Amino acid sequence: MKIRRFGAFMSAVLISSTLVGFSPKNIEYNNPGTAAIAEEQLEASIVNLQALLDRMEKDGDIASPAVARTLKTHVTAVGHYENSKSYKKAIKHMESFHVLLNSYESKRMVSENAANLLRDYADALISKWDVIFDSGRVMDYLHQLSVEIGPRVAGTEGEKKAAEYLKSQFQSLGYDTSIQEFAINNRTERTLRILTNNKEIALGAATGSAVTGEKGVTGAIYHAGLGQPGDFSDDAKGKIALVQRGENSFWEKVQNATDAGAIGVVIYDNVDSLSPLRPTLNNNSSIPVVGTTKELGESILAQLSKGEVKANLVIHTHTNQTSQNVIAVKKPKNVVNPEIVYITSHYDSVPYSPGANDDGSGTSTIVELARTLKNFPTDKELRFIAFGAEEIGLVGSNYYVNNLPKEDIDRSLINFQMEMLGAKYEPASYLAVNTVDGKANTAWDYTNAAFDKLGKDKEKLILFRRGSSDHVPFHNAGITAACFNMGTSDGGLEPEYHTYHDTIENVSPERIQFAGDIISKAIFDFLADHNSQGKVLDEAS
Ligand SMILES: [Zn+2]
């Protein structure tokens, strides 16, 4: 009678990929009547766990068919979560399998020996799933960034809040995390806030508009049709005029509003568009003027039909602005001057945009990569950096790279930048590896290999020449760099890009999972392959 020790199979975990299984540790299933567990069944999997339950039931380690059925049903349900790659949920339900087992064990309906092995098996599965990239978790981070916080324009409170949120996330994962502050150019705020529901309306700048003070002008919205003289009554005085584009010129509308004593003008478009109207006045107005979309203008009208709508309009330039990078570091133990691997994104957004895909998706992805890599045995120094102020000219990443000491540059190995990984837009189903010179590099090689190893359709992988993201400063400093994004076959982006429609509703968890599976495989394999030969690694804890 052969009794196998599971512990022998625990050695080579995690090194090459998330997909290498764990086996239950150091437990013997030594029911005297039990035949040896086949070696191929030692790897923790739902199928093997079901087989184990069958065997235990047959061996009398489980007291009744009803108890066995309950346990198996629970495991089957967990298997559904695994199949749909909902690893966070699979883990949660496997944890409740423990609770179930404990209760049966205390009632002596499952033998102590069997319960120990099953618990160990469950833990092995949890450990296996815990290092797999989970788009469900990515969507949780993205909800915080794009819904709870919203627009994260460089220099604003929203951007600073996001930096604090990201810092707390990286810290809770055990990374050494800091915020690096830097100065940015003056920022012109252009805000129309509907005070009734505290909603901000996306605006386009009007050439020739007056500016306001920091607090702007506040008043009720006055619906003034097309902004013709007959559209204004005495009632317009002290209010913000809402007028539609068309018939007369923008300047005539503004003049008529000014003559009627309005304190500001909002011109909304008469055709549908994703971006707000940017009226050109051909003259300098004495009151603030902005443009918006047809959709948003009509949304204010709909509110007006229910009663008074108060709003605050600000066009003001802020000086002494700062932005910040969030830097999370994990250094290997016992390695002097380790090589550095950078996994980066930008967390700022363009004005009015919740920046869900651009680049909440990339930023949430690097948090998830940081989670899956937190115990990865490597002799590399990992640096996860969420850059600020990317949208105003790669300011955060340039600041970061330009301030790296030469010693750091010399030991910098590679940069993986994540940018826009989850557009729901149907044609954006291609994973682009963007390099500054358009040439294949190590990041490309590992991505290409990951497609093969994971059996993904190679048609969906493209190499593209593109700068315009935070991999550029790394490239310019002589560091191998690539930027990953999901786009169309010819490198195009979704129509919601850089508009207020870049919302979480337009982000696909399936797309993020597709990109995340490949990118995490590429990075894990890169780290495993570049691990120094013969060096004693940190134990995965
Ligand atoms: Zn971006």
mmCIF file of N, CA, C and O in Angstrom, residues 2 14 17 26 46 140 265 267 287 302 382 388 416 438 452 525 529:
data_model
loop_
_atom_site.group_PDB
_atom_site.id
_atom_site.type_symbol
_atom_site.label_atom_id
_atom_site.label_comp_id
_atom_site.label_asym_id
_atom_site.label_seq_id
_atom_site.Cartn_x
_atom_site.Cartn_y
_atom_site.Cartn_z
ATOM 1 N N LYS A 2 0.681 2.065 -0.974
ATOM 2 C CA LYS A 2 1.566 3.210 -1.178
ATOM 3 C C LYS A 2 0.879 4.486 -0.704
ATOM 4 O O LYS A 2 -0.222 4.793 -1.114
ATOM 5 N N LEU A 14 5.195 28.562 -8.821
ATOM 6 C CA LEU A 14 5.205 29.995 -9.118
ATOM 7 C C LEU A 14 6.302 30.505 -10.012
ATOM 8 O O LEU A 14 6.204 31.586 -10.556
ATOM 9 N N SER A 17 5.119 30.568 -14.032
ATOM 10 C CA SER A 17 3.847 31.133 -14.480
ATOM 11 C C SER A 17 2.812 31.017 -13.398
ATOM 12 O O SER A 17 2.918 30.242 -12.473
ATOM 13 N N ASN A 26 2.118 18.681 2.517
ATOM 14 C CA ASN A 26 2.507 17.930 3.693
ATOM 15 C C ASN A 26 1.375 17.217 4.425
ATOM 16 O O ASN A 26 1.295 17.248 5.640
ATOM 17 N N ILE A 46 -10.212 21.590 -9.332
ATOM 18 C CA ILE A 46 -11.589 21.288 -8.951
ATOM 19 C C ILE A 46 -11.922 19.832 -9.273
ATOM 20 O O ILE A 46 -12.512 19.121 -8.465
ATOM 21 N N ASP A 140 -13.126 46.574 -9.726
ATOM 22 C CA ASP A 140 -13.318 47.183 -8.395
ATOM 23 C C ASP A 140 -12.436 48.431 -8.239
ATOM 24 O O ASP A 140 -12.895 49.477 -7.777
ATOM 25 N N VAL A 265 -22.907 82.897 -20.468
ATOM 26 C CA VAL A 265 -23.636 82.255 -21.567
ATOM 27 C C VAL A 265 -23.121 80.831 -21.766
ATOM 28 O O VAL A 265 -21.902 80.599 -21.799
ATOM 29 N N ILE A 267 -23.575 77.977 -24.607
ATOM 30 C CA ILE A 267 -24.136 77.675 -25.929
ATOM 31 C C ILE A 267 -24.063 76.172 -26.150
ATOM 32 O O ILE A 267 -22.974 75.587 -26.087
ATOM 33 N N ILE A 287 -18.644 88.987 -20.615
ATOM 34 C CA ILE A 287 -19.120 87.964 -19.680
ATOM 35 C C ILE A 287 -18.557 86.602 -20.111
ATOM 36 O O ILE A 287 -18.219 86.405 -21.286
ATOM 37 N N ALA A 302 -34.135 69.808 -19.538
ATOM 38 C CA ALA A 302 -35.046 68.848 -18.903
ATOM 39 C C ALA A 302 -35.191 69.168 -17.414
ATOM 40 O O ALA A 302 -36.287 69.080 -16.851
ATOM 41 N N LEU A 382 11.040 45.504 -8.286
ATOM 42 C CA LEU A 382 9.821 45.846 -9.025
ATOM 43 C C LEU A 382 9.388 47.258 -8.647
ATOM 44 O O LEU A 382 9.303 47.592 -7.463
ATOM 45 N N GLY A 388 1.241 60.921 -12.770
ATOM 46 C CA GLY A 388 0.295 62.022 -12.889
ATOM 47 C C GLY A 388 0.635 62.844 -14.120
ATOM 48 O O GLY A 388 1.703 62.678 -14.725
ATOM 49 N N PHE A 416 7.154 48.287 -18.787
ATOM 50 C CA PHE A 416 5.875 47.864 -19.372
ATOM 51 C C PHE A 416 4.844 48.931 -19.002
ATOM 52 O O PHE A 416 4.473 49.046 -17.833
ATOM 53 N N GLY A 438 8.768 51.563 -33.234
ATOM 54 C CA GLY A 438 8.002 50.585 -34.012
ATOM 55 C C GLY A 438 8.700 49.247 -34.175
ATOM 56 O O GLY A 438 8.198 48.357 -34.861
ATOM 57 N N ASP A 452 1.386 32.538 -27.839
ATOM 58 C CA ASP A 452 1.572 31.134 -28.218
ATOM 59 C C ASP A 452 1.284 30.211 -27.048
ATOM 60 O O ASP A 452 0.534 29.250 -27.172
ATOM 61 N N ASP A 525 6.858 35.519 -17.107
ATOM 62 C CA ASP A 525 7.880 34.745 -17.821
ATOM 63 C C ASP A 525 9.170 35.545 -17.969
ATOM 64 O O ASP A 525 10.263 34.998 -17.856
ATOM 65 N N ASP A 529 12.598 34.106 -16.481
ATOM 66 C CA ASP A 529 13.736 33.871 -17.380
ATOM 67 C C ASP A 529 14.961 34.703 -17.003
ATOM 68 O O ASP A 529 16.086 34.303 -17.253
#
